Amino acid sequence: AQKITQTQPGMFVQEKEAVTLDCTYDTSDPSYGLFWYKQPSSGEMIFLIYQGSYDQQNATEGRYSLNFQKARKSANLVISASQLGDSAMYFCAMRERTGGFKTIFGAGTRLFVKA
Amino acid sequence: EAGVTQFPSHSVIEKGQTVTLRCDPISGHDNLYWYRRVMGKEIKFLLHFVKESKQDESGMPNNRFLAERTGGTYSTLKVQPAELEDSGVYFCASSSPHSDSYNEQFFGPGTRLTVL
């Protein structure tokens, strides 16, 4: 079974608008962490934001926020005020306490920001 | 502070040949990880070193893959003999010795391997 599902292979957004990238996850471990990474065309993986399963508040980092809905097992990334430089591949990922340090990734969503 | 580096950035080899990928983690990071993304699929965990010891190698696909980290610094991932299905991008990541499983893993730029 897929542990991390990203249903949007590609997304378009107009510059300066907000965009939501979907992510659902599947785990029976009560303790886990959720991550989003950005991969620009240069190839490196850039850490964006982290949400712990016991965190009460949604994580925010600048223009990035994570809409964490635990009951729905959903961890959507919201990018506000999109910029051209946000065009990239975005990966949702999870680490389970029982899984140690192993990161499980989704298939990714390619975001295109239009001028 | 230098990030995780990987060499080469690209490698094109023929089926049956041997390729060795190298990863230099961030200085002082005891934890080193290898991941790979084959075309169109998810990034998959391969293995995790703590210093020179293999902590978890559950993701290694088969015995054609050999990872080493002698001395606990840089790591190599050798594929011998390479097969067509080994084509993809191989990522290395590292994290600090004070990491728990939630701490940030810093990724390198990846090595794109093409097997013809």
Coordinates of N, CA and C in Angstrom, one line a residue:
Chain A
A1 N 0.8 -1.2 0.0 CA 0.0 0.0 0.0 C 0.9 1.2 0.0
Q2 N 0.4 2.3 -0.7 CA 1.1 3.5 -0.8 C 1.1 4.2 0.6
K3 N 2.3 4.6 1.1 CA 2.3 5.2 2.4 C 2.1 6.7 2.2
I4 N 2.6 7.3 1.1 CA 2.4 8.7 0.8 C 1.8 8.8 -0.6
T5 N 0.7 9.6 -0.7 CA 0.1 9.7 -2.0 C 0.0 11.2 -2.3
Q6 N 0.5 11.5 -3.5 CA 0.4 12.9 -4.0 C -0.4 12.7 -5.3
T7 N -1.6 13.2 -5.4 CA -2.5 12.9 -6.5 C -2.3 13.8 -7.7
Q8 N -1.5 14.9 -7.5 CA -1.4 15.9 -8.5 C 0.0 15.8 -9.2
P9 N 0.1 15.2 -10.3 CA 1.4 15.1 -11.0 C 1.9 16.5 -11.4
G10 N 1.0 17.4 -11.8 CA 1.4 18.7 -12.2 C 0.3 19.7 -11.7
M11 N 0.8 20.9 -11.4 CA -0.1 22.0 -11.0 C 0.4 23.3 -11.6
F12 N -0.5 24.2 -12.0 CA -0.2 25.5 -12.5 C -0.8 26.5 -11.5
V13 N 0.0 27.6 -11.3 CA -0.5 28.7 -10.5 C 0.0 30.0 -11.0
Q14 N -0.9 31.0 -10.9 CA -0.5 32.3 -11.4 C 0.4 33.0 -10.3
E15 N 1.4 33.7 -10.8 CA 2.3 34.4 -9.9 C 1.5 35.2 -8.9
K16 N 1.9 35.2 -7.6 CA 1.3 36.0 -6.6 C 0.1 35.4 -6.0
E17 N -0.4 34.3 -6.6 CA -1.5 33.6 -6.0 C -1.0 32.5 -5.0
A18 N -2.0 32.0 -4.2 CA -1.7 30.9 -3.4 C -2.0 29.5 -4.1
V19 N -1.3 28.5 -3.6 CA -1.5 27.2 -4.2 C -1.4 26.1 -3.1
T20 N -2.2 25.1 -3.3 CA -2.2 24.0 -2.3 C -1.8 22.7 -3.0
L21 N -0.8 22.1 -2.5 CA -0.3 20.8 -3.0 C -0.8 19.7 -2.0
D22 N -1.5 18.7 -2.6 CA -2.1 17.7 -1.7 C -1.1 16.6 -1.4
C23 N -1.4 16.1 -0.1 CA -0.6 14.9 0.3 C -1.4 14.2 1.3
T24 N -1.6 12.9 1.1 CA -2.2 12.0 2.1 C -1.2 10.9 2.5
Y25 N -1.4 10.4 3.7 CA -0.4 9.4 4.1 C -1.1 8.3 4.9
D26 N -0.4 7.2 5.0 CA -1.0 6.1 5.7 C 0.0 5.5 6.6
T27 N -0.3 5.4 7.9 CA 0.5 4.8 8.9 C -0.3 4.4 10.1
S28 N 0.2 3.3 10.7 CA -0.5 2.9 11.9 C 0.4 3.3 13.2
D29 N 1.5 3.9 12.9 CA 2.4 4.3 14.0 C 1.8 5.6 14.5
P30 N 1.6 5.7 15.8 CA 1.0 7.0 16.4 C 2.0 8.1 16.4
S31 N 3.3 7.8 16.2 CA 4.3 8.8 16.3 C 5.0 8.9 14.9
Y32 N 4.9 10.0 14.3 CA 5.5 10.2 12.9 C 5.8 11.6 12.6
G33 N 6.6 11.9 11.6 CA 6.8 13.2 11.2 C 6.6 13.4 9.7
L34 N 6.1 14.5 9.3 CA 5.8 14.8 7.9 C 6.6 15.9 7.4
F35 N 7.1 15.8 6.2 CA 8.0 16.7 5.6 C 7.6 17.1 4.2
W36 N 8.0 18.3 3.8 CA 7.9 18.7 2.4 C 9.3 19.1 2.0
Y37 N 9.6 18.7 0.7 CA 10.9 19.0 0.1 C 10.6 19.6 -1.2
K38 N 11.5 20.5 -1.6 CA 11.4 21.2 -3.0 C 12.6 20.7 -3.8
Q39 N 12.4 20.3 -5.0 CA 13.5 20.0 -5.9 C 13.5 20.8 -7.1
P40 N 14.3 21.9 -7.2 CA 14.3 22.7 -8.4 C 15.0 22.0 -9.5
S41 N 15.1 22.6 -10.7 CA 15.7 22.0 -11.8 C 17.1 21.6 -11.6
S42 N 17.8 22.3 -10.7 CA 19.2 22.1 -10.5 C 19.4 20.7 -9.8
G43 N 18.3 20.1 -9.2 CA 18.4 18.8 -8.7 C 18.5 18.6 -7.2
E44 N 18.9 19.6 -6.5 CA 19.1 19.4 -5.0 C 17.7 19.3 -4.4
M45 N 17.7 18.6 -3.2 CA 16.5 18.5 -2.4 C 16.6 19.5 -1.3
I46 N 15.6 20.4 -1.2 CA 15.6 21.5 -0.2 C 14.5 21.2 0.8
F47 N 14.8 21.1 2.0 CA 13.8 20.9 3.1 C 13.0 22.2 3.2
L48 N 11.7 22.1 3.3 CA 10.8 23.2 3.4 C 10.2 23.3 4.8
I49 N 9.6 22.2 5.2 CA 8.7 22.4 6.4 C 8.5 21.0 7.0
Y50 N 8.3 21.0 8.4 CA 8.1 19.7 9.1 C 6.9 19.9 10.0
Q51 N 6.2 18.8 10.2 CA 5.0 18.7 11.1 C 5.1 17.4 11.9
G52 N 5.1 17.5 13.2 CA 5.1 16.3 14.0 C 3.7 15.8 14.3
S53 N 3.5 14.5 14.4 CA 2.2 14.0 14.6 C 1.5 14.5 15.9
Y54 N 2.3 14.9 16.8 CA 1.7 15.3 18.1 C 1.6 16.9 18.2
D55 N 2.1 17.5 17.1 CA 2.0 19.0 17.1 C 0.6 19.4 17.0
Q56 N 0.2 20.4 17.9 CA -1.2 20.9 17.9 C -1.4 21.9 16.8
Q57 N -0.4 22.7 16.6 CA -0.5 23.8 15.6 C 0.0 23.3 14.2
N58 N -0.5 23.9 13.2 CA 0.0 23.7 11.9 C 1.3 24.4 11.7
A59 N 2.3 23.7 11.1 CA 3.6 24.3 10.9 C 3.6 25.4 9.9
T60 N 4.4 26.4 10.1 CA 4.5 27.5 9.1 C 6.0 27.9 9.0
E61 N 6.4 28.2 7.8 CA 7.8 28.6 7.6 C 7.7 29.7 6.4
G62 N 7.7 30.9 6.8 CA 7.6 32.0 5.8 C 6.4 31.8 5.0
R63 N 6.5 31.7 3.6 CA 5.4 31.6 2.8 C 4.8 30.1 2.7
Y64 N 5.4 29.2 3.4 CA 5.0 27.8 3.4 C 4.2 27.6 4.7
S65 N 3.1 26.9 4.5 CA 2.4 26.4 5.7 C 1.9 25.0 5.4
L66 N 1.8 24.2 6.4 CA 1.3 22.8 6.3 C -0.1 22.7 6.9
N67 N -1.0 22.3 6.1 CA -2.4 22.1 6.6 C -2.5 20.7 7.0
F68 N -2.4 20.5 8.3 CA -2.3 19.1 8.9 C -3.7 18.8 9.4
Q69 N -4.3 17.7 8.8 CA -5.6 17.2 9.3 C -5.4 15.8 9.6
K70 N -5.1 15.5 10.9 CA -4.7 14.2 11.4 C -5.7 13.2 11.1
A71 N -7.0 13.5 11.4 CA -8.0 12.5 11.3 C -8.2 12.0 9.8
R72 N -7.9 13.0 8.9 CA -8.0 12.6 7.5 C -6.7 12.1 6.9
K73 N -5.6 12.1 7.8 CA -4.3 11.7 7.3 C -3.9 12.5 6.1
S74 N -4.0 13.8 6.3 CA -3.7 14.8 5.2 C -2.7 15.8 5.7
A75 N -1.8 16.1 4.8 CA -0.7 17.1 5.1 C -0.4 17.9 3.9
N76 N -1.3 18.8 3.6 CA -1.2 19.6 2.3 C -0.3 20.8 2.6
L77 N 0.5 21.1 1.6 CA 1.4 22.2 1.6 C 0.7 23.4 0.9
V78 N 0.7 24.5 1.6 CA 0.2 25.7 1.0 C 1.3 26.7 0.8
I79 N 1.4 27.2 -0.4 CA 2.4 28.2 -0.7 C 1.7 29.5 -1.0
S80 N 1.9 30.5 -0.2 CA 1.2 31.8 -0.4 C 2.1 32.7 -1.4
A81 N 1.4 33.6 -2.0 CA 2.1 34.6 -2.9 C 3.2 33.9 -3.7
S82 N 2.7 33.0 -4.6 CA 3.7 32.2 -5.4 C 4.6 33.2 -6.2
Q83 N 5.9 32.7 -6.3 CA 6.9 33.4 -7.1 C 7.4 32.5 -8.2
L84 N 8.0 33.1 -9.2 CA 8.5 32.3 -10.4 C 9.5 31.2 -9.9
G85 N 10.2 31.6 -8.9 CA 11.2 30.7 -8.4 C 10.7 29.5 -7.6
D86 N 9.4 29.5 -7.4 CA 8.7 28.3 -6.8 C 8.5 27.2 -7.7
S87 N 8.7 27.5 -9.0 CA 8.5 26.4 -10.0 C 9.5 25.3 -9.7
A88 N 9.0 24.1 -9.4 CA 9.9 23.0 -9.0 C 9.1 21.8 -8.8
M89 N 9.7 20.7 -8.5 CA 9.1 19.5 -8.0 C 9.0 19.5 -6.5
Y90 N 7.8 19.1 -6.0 CA 7.6 19.1 -4.5 C 7.3 17.7 -4.1
F91 N 8.0 17.3 -3.0 CA 7.8 15.9 -2.5 C 7.3 16.0 -1.1
C92 N 6.3 15.3 -0.8 CA 5.8 15.0 0.6 C 6.5 13.8 1.1
A93 N 6.8 13.8 2.3 CA 7.5 12.6 2.9 C 7.2 12.4 4.3
M94 N 7.5 11.2 4.8 CA 7.1 10.8 6.2 C 8.2 10.0 6.8
R95 N 8.4 10.2 8.1 CA 9.3 9.2 8.9 C 8.4 8.8 10.0
E96 N 8.4 7.4 10.2 CA 7.6 6.8 11.3 C 8.6 6.5 12.4
R97 N 8.1 6.6 13.7 CA 9.0 6.3 14.8 C 9.5 4.9 14.7
T98 N 8.6 4.0 14.3 CA 9.0 2.6 14.2 C 9.9 2.4 12.9
G99 N 10.0 3.3 12.0 CA 10.8 3.2 10.8 C 12.2 3.7 11.0
G100 N 12.5 4.2 12.2 CA 13.8 4.8 12.4 C 14.0 6.0 11.5
F101 N 15.1 6.0 10.8 CA 15.5 7.2 10.1 C 15.1 7.2 8.6
K102 N 14.3 6.1 8.2 CA 14.0 5.9 6.8 C 12.9 6.9 6.4
T103 N 13.1 7.7 5.4 CA 12.2 8.6 4.9 C 11.4 8.0 3.7
I104 N 10.1 8.1 3.8 CA 9.2 7.6 2.7 C 8.7 8.7 1.9
F105 N 8.8 8.7 0.6 CA 8.5 9.8 -0.2 C 7.2 9.5 -1.0
G106 N 6.5 10.6 -1.4 CA 5.5 10.5 -2.4 C 6.1 10.6 -3.8
A107 N 5.3 10.5 -4.8 CA 5.7 10.6 -6.2 C 6.1 12.0 -6.6
G108 N 5.6 13.0 -5.9 CA 5.9 14.3 -6.2 C 4.9 15.0 -7.0
T109 N 4.9 16.4 -6.9 CA 4.0 17.2 -7.7 C 4.9 18.3 -8.4
R110 N 4.7 18.4 -9.7 CA 5.5 19.5 -10.4 C 4.7 20.7 -10.4
L111 N 5.2 21.8 -9.9 CA 4.5 23.1 -9.8 C 5.1 24.0 -10.9
F112 N 4.2 24.6 -11.6 CA 4.6 25.6 -12.6 C 3.9 26.9 -12.2
V113 N 4.8 27.9 -12.0 CA 4.3 29.3 -11.7 C 4.3 30.1 -12.9
K114 N 3.2 30.7 -13.3 CA 3.0 31.5 -14.5 C 3.2 33.0 -14.2
A115 N 3.9 33.7 -15.1 CA 4.0 35.1 -14.9 C 2.8 35.9 -15.3
Chain B
E1 N 29.2 26.9 5.5 CA 29.3 25.4 5.7 C 28.9 24.7 4.4
A2 N 29.8 23.8 3.9 CA 29.5 23.1 2.7 C 28.4 22.1 2.9
G3 N 27.6 21.9 1.9 CA 26.5 20.9 2.0 C 27.0 19.6 1.6
V4 N 26.0 18.7 1.4 CA 26.3 17.3 1.0 C 26.7 17.4 -0.5
T5 N 27.8 16.7 -0.8 CA 28.2 16.7 -2.2 C 28.2 15.3 -2.8
Q6 N 28.0 15.2 -4.0 CA 27.9 13.9 -4.7 C 28.7 14.0 -6.0
F7 N 29.4 12.9 -6.3 CA 30.2 12.8 -7.5 C 30.0 11.4 -8.1
P8 N 29.9 11.3 -9.4 CA 29.7 12.4 -10.4 C 28.3 12.9 -10.4
S9 N 28.0 14.0 -11.1 CA 26.7 14.5 -11.2 C 25.9 13.6 -12.2
H10 N 26.6 13.2 -13.2 CA 26.0 12.3 -14.2 C 26.9 11.2 -14.5
S11 N 26.3 10.0 -14.8 CA 27.1 8.9 -15.3 C 26.3 8.1 -16.3
V12 N 27.0 7.8 -17.4 CA 26.3 7.0 -18.4 C 27.2 5.8 -18.6
I13 N 26.7 4.6 -18.4 CA 27.5 3.4 -18.6 C 26.6 2.4 -19.4
E14 N 27.3 1.3 -19.8 CA 26.6 0.2 -20.5 C 26.3 -0.9 -19.5
K15 N 25.2 -1.6 -19.8 CA 24.8 -2.7 -19.1 C 26.0 -3.6 -18.8
G16 N 26.1 -4.1 -17.6 CA 27.2 -5.0 -17.3 C 28.4 -4.3 -16.7
Q17 N 28.5 -3.0 -16.9 CA 29.7 -2.3 -16.4 C 29.5 -2.0 -14.9
T18 N 30.5 -1.5 -14.3 CA 30.5 -1.2 -12.9 C 30.6 0.4 -12.7
V19 N 29.8 0.9 -11.8 CA 29.8 2.3 -11.5 C 29.9 2.5 -10.0
T20 N 30.7 3.5 -9.6 CA 30.8 3.8 -8.2 C 30.4 5.3 -8.0
L21 N 29.5 5.5 -7.1 CA 29.0 6.8 -6.8 C 29.6 7.2 -5.4
R22 N 29.9 8.5 -5.3 CA 30.5 8.9 -4.0 C 29.6 10.0 -3.4
C23 N 29.6 10.0 -2.1 CA 28.9 11.0 -1.3 C 29.8 11.5 -0.2
D24 N 29.9 12.8 -0.1 CA 30.6 13.5 1.0 C 29.5 14.2 1.9
P25 N 29.3 13.7 3.1 CA 28.3 14.3 3.9 C 28.8 15.7 4.5
I26 N 27.9 16.4 5.1 CA 28.3 17.6 5.8 C 29.2 17.2 7.0
S27 N 30.3 17.9 7.1 CA 31.3 17.6 8.1 C 30.6 17.5 9.5
G28 N 31.0 16.4 10.2 CA 30.4 16.2 11.5 C 29.1 15.4 11.6
H29 N 28.6 15.1 10.4 CA 27.3 14.3 10.4 C 27.6 12.9 10.4
D30 N 27.2 12.2 11.5 CA 27.5 10.8 11.6 C 26.5 9.9 10.8
N31 N 25.3 10.5 10.6 CA 24.3 9.7 9.8 C 24.4 10.1 8.3
L32 N 24.4 9.0 7.5 CA 24.5 9.1 6.1 C 23.5 8.2 5.5
Y33 N 22.8 8.7 4.5 CA 21.7 7.9 3.9 C 21.9 7.9 2.4
W34 N 21.4 6.8 1.8 CA 21.3 6.7 0.3 C 19.9 6.5 -0.1
Y35 N 19.4 7.2 -1.1 CA 18.1 7.0 -1.6 C 18.2 7.0 -3.2
R36 N 17.2 6.5 -3.8 CA 17.2 6.6 -5.3 C 15.8 6.8 -5.8
R37 N 15.8 7.4 -7.0 CA 14.5 7.6 -7.7 C 14.7 7.0 -9.1
V38 N 14.0 5.9 -9.3 CA 14.0 5.5 -10.7 C 12.9 6.2 -11.4
M39 N 13.0 6.2 -12.7 CA 12.2 7.0 -13.6 C 10.7 6.9 -13.2
G40 N 10.1 8.1 -12.9 CA 8.6 8.2 -12.7 C 8.1 7.6 -11.4
K41 N 9.0 7.1 -10.6 CA 8.6 6.5 -9.3 C 9.0 7.3 -8.1
E42 N 8.6 6.8 -7.0 CA 8.9 7.5 -5.8 C 10.4 7.4 -5.4
I43 N 10.9 8.4 -4.7 CA 12.2 8.3 -4.1 C 12.2 7.2 -3.0
K44 N 13.1 6.2 -3.1 CA 13.1 5.1 -2.2 C 14.4 5.1 -1.4
F45 N 14.2 4.8 -0.1 CA 15.3 4.6 0.8 C 16.1 3.4 0.4
L46 N 17.4 3.5 0.5 CA 18.3 2.4 0.3 C 19.0 1.9 1.6
L47 N 19.7 2.8 2.2 CA 20.3 2.4 3.5 C 20.8 3.6 4.3
H48 N 21.1 3.3 5.5 CA 21.5 4.3 6.5 C 22.7 3.8 7.2
F49 N 23.8 4.7 7.2 CA 25.0 4.5 8.0 C 24.9 5.4 9.2
V50 N 25.4 4.8 10.3 CA 25.8 5.6 11.5 C 27.3 5.5 11.6
K51 N 28.0 6.5 11.4 CA 29.5 6.5 11.2 C 29.8 5.4 10.1
E52 N 30.6 4.4 10.5 CA 31.0 3.4 9.4 C 30.1 2.2 9.4
S53 N 29.1 2.2 10.3 CA 28.3 1.0 10.5 C 26.9 1.1 9.7
K54 N 26.5 0.0 9.1 CA 25.2 0.0 8.4 C 24.1 -0.2 9.5
Q55 N 23.3 0.8 9.7 CA 22.2 0.8 10.6 C 21.0 0.1 10.1
D56 N 20.8 0.4 8.8 CA 19.5 -0.1 8.2 C 19.8 -0.2 6.7
E57 N 19.9 -1.4 6.1 CA 20.1 -1.6 4.7 C 18.9 -2.3 4.1
S58 N 17.7 -2.1 4.7 CA 16.6 -2.8 4.2 C 16.1 -2.4 2.8
G59 N 16.6 -1.3 2.3 CA 16.1 -0.8 1.0 C 17.0 -1.2 -0.1
M60 N 18.1 -1.8 0.2 CA 19.1 -2.2 -0.9 C 18.4 -3.3 -1.8
P61 N 18.4 -3.0 -3.1 CA 17.5 -3.9 -4.0 C 18.1 -5.3 -4.2
N62 N 19.4 -5.4 -4.2 CA 19.9 -6.8 -4.4 C 21.4 -6.7 -4.2
N63 N 22.1 -7.9 -4.4 CA 23.5 -7.9 -4.0 C 24.4 -7.3 -5.1
R64 N 23.8 -6.7 -6.1 CA 24.7 -6.0 -7.1 C 25.0 -4.6 -6.5
F65 N 24.4 -4.2 -5.4 CA 24.7 -2.9 -4.8 C 25.5 -3.1 -3.6
L66 N 26.6 -2.4 -3.5 CA 27.4 -2.4 -2.3 C 27.8 -1.0 -1.8
A67 N 27.4 -0.7 -0.6 CA 27.7 0.6 0.0 C 28.7 0.4 1.1
E68 N 29.6 1.4 1.1 CA 30.7 1.4 2.1 C 30.9 2.8 2.6
R69 N 31.4 2.8 3.9 CA 31.7 4.1 4.5 C 32.9 3.9 5.4
T70 N 34.0 3.6 4.8 CA 35.2 3.3 5.6 C 35.6 4.6 6.3
G71 N 35.9 4.5 7.6 CA 36.4 5.7 8.3 C 35.2 6.6 8.7
G72 N 34.0 6.3 8.3 CA 32.9 7.1 8.8 C 32.8 8.5 8.2
T73 N 33.5 8.7 7.1 CA 33.4 10.0 6.5 C 32.6 9.9 5.2
Y74 N 33.2 9.9 4.0 CA 32.5 9.8 2.8 C 32.0 8.3 2.6
S75 N 31.1 8.2 1.7 CA 30.5 6.9 1.4 C 30.5 6.6 -0.1
T76 N 30.6 5.4 -0.5 CA 30.5 5.0 -1.9 C 29.4 4.0 -2.1
L77 N 28.8 4.1 -3.2 CA 27.8 3.1 -3.6 C 28.2 2.5 -4.9
K78 N 28.5 1.2 -4.9 CA 28.9 0.6 -6.1 C 27.8 -0.3 -6.7
V79 N 27.7 -0.2 -8.0 CA 26.7 -1.1 -8.7 C 27.5 -1.9 -9.6
Q80 N 27.4 -3.3 -9.4 CA 28.2 -4.2 -10.2 C 27.5 -5.5 -10.3
P81 N 27.2 -6.0 -11.5 CA 27.2 -5.3 -12.8 C 25.9 -4.5 -12.9
A82 N 26.0 -3.3 -13.5 CA 24.8 -2.5 -13.7 C 23.8 -3.1 -14.7
E83 N 22.5 -2.9 -14.4 CA 21.4 -3.3 -15.2 C 20.6 -2.1 -15.7
L84 N 19.8 -2.3 -16.7 CA 19.0 -1.2 -17.2 C 18.1 -0.6 -16.2
E85 N 17.5 -1.4 -15.3 CA 16.6 -0.9 -14.3 C 17.3 -0.1 -13.2
D86 N 18.6 -0.1 -13.2 CA 19.3 0.7 -12.2 C 19.3 2.2 -12.5
S87 N 18.9 2.5 -13.7 CA 18.9 3.9 -14.1 C 18.0 4.7 -13.2
G88 N 18.5 5.9 -12.9 CA 17.7 6.8 -12.0 C 18.6 7.8 -11.4
V89 N 18.1 8.5 -10.4 CA 18.9 9.5 -9.7 C 19.1 9.0 -8.3
Y90 N 20.4 9.0 -7.9 CA 20.8 8.5 -6.6 C 21.1 9.6 -5.7
F91 N 20.4 9.7 -4.6 CA 20.6 10.8 -3.6 C 21.3 10.3 -2.4
C92 N 22.1 11.2 -1.9 CA 22.7 11.0 -0.6 C 22.2 12.1 0.4
A93 N 22.1 11.7 1.6 CA 21.7 12.7 2.6 C 22.4 12.5 3.9
S94 N 22.6 13.5 4.7 CA 23.2 13.3 6.0 C 22.5 14.1 7.1
S95 N 22.7 13.7 8.3 CA 22.1 14.4 9.4 C 23.0 14.3 10.6
S96 N 22.8 15.2 11.6 CA 23.8 15.4 12.7 C 23.8 14.2 13.6
P97 N 24.8 14.1 14.4 CA 24.9 13.0 15.4 C 23.8 13.1 16.5
H98 N 23.2 14.3 16.6 CA 22.2 14.4 17.6 C 20.8 14.2 17.1
S99 N 20.7 13.7 15.9 CA 19.4 13.5 15.3 C 18.6 12.5 16.0
D100 N 17.3 12.8 16.1 CA 16.4 11.7 16.3 C 15.8 11.4 14.9
S101 N 14.8 10.6 14.8 CA 14.3 10.2 13.5 C 13.6 11.4 12.8
Y102 N 13.3 12.4 13.5 CA 12.6 13.5 12.9 C 13.5 14.6 12.4
N103 N 14.8 14.6 12.8 CA 15.6 15.7 12.4 C 15.8 15.8 10.9
E104 N 16.1 17.0 10.5 CA 16.3 17.2 9.1 C 17.4 16.5 8.5
Q105 N 17.2 15.9 7.4 CA 18.2 15.2 6.6 C 18.5 16.2 5.4
F106 N 19.8 16.5 5.3 CA 20.3 17.4 4.3 C 20.7 16.6 3.0
F107 N 20.1 16.9 1.9 CA 20.3 16.1 0.7 C 21.3 16.7 -0.2
G108 N 22.0 15.8 -0.9 CA 22.9 16.2 -1.9 C 22.1 16.4 -3.2
P109 N 22.8 16.9 -4.3 CA 22.2 17.2 -5.6 C 21.8 15.9 -6.4
G110 N 22.4 14.8 -5.9 CA 22.1 13.6 -6.6 C 23.0 13.2 -7.8
T111 N 23.1 12.0 -8.1 CA 23.9 11.5 -9.3 C 22.9 10.9 -10.2
R112 N 22.8 11.4 -11.4 CA 21.9 10.8 -12.4 C 22.7 9.6 -13.1
L113 N 22.2 8.4 -12.9 CA 22.8 7.3 -13.6 C 22.0 6.8 -14.7
T114 N 22.6 6.6 -15.9 CA 21.9 6.1 -17.0 C 22.7 4.8 -17.5
V115 N 21.9 3.7 -17.5 CA 22.5 2.5 -18.0 C 21.9 2.1 -19.3
L116 N 22.8 2.0 -20.3 CA 22.4 1.8 -21.7 C 22.4 0.3 -22.1

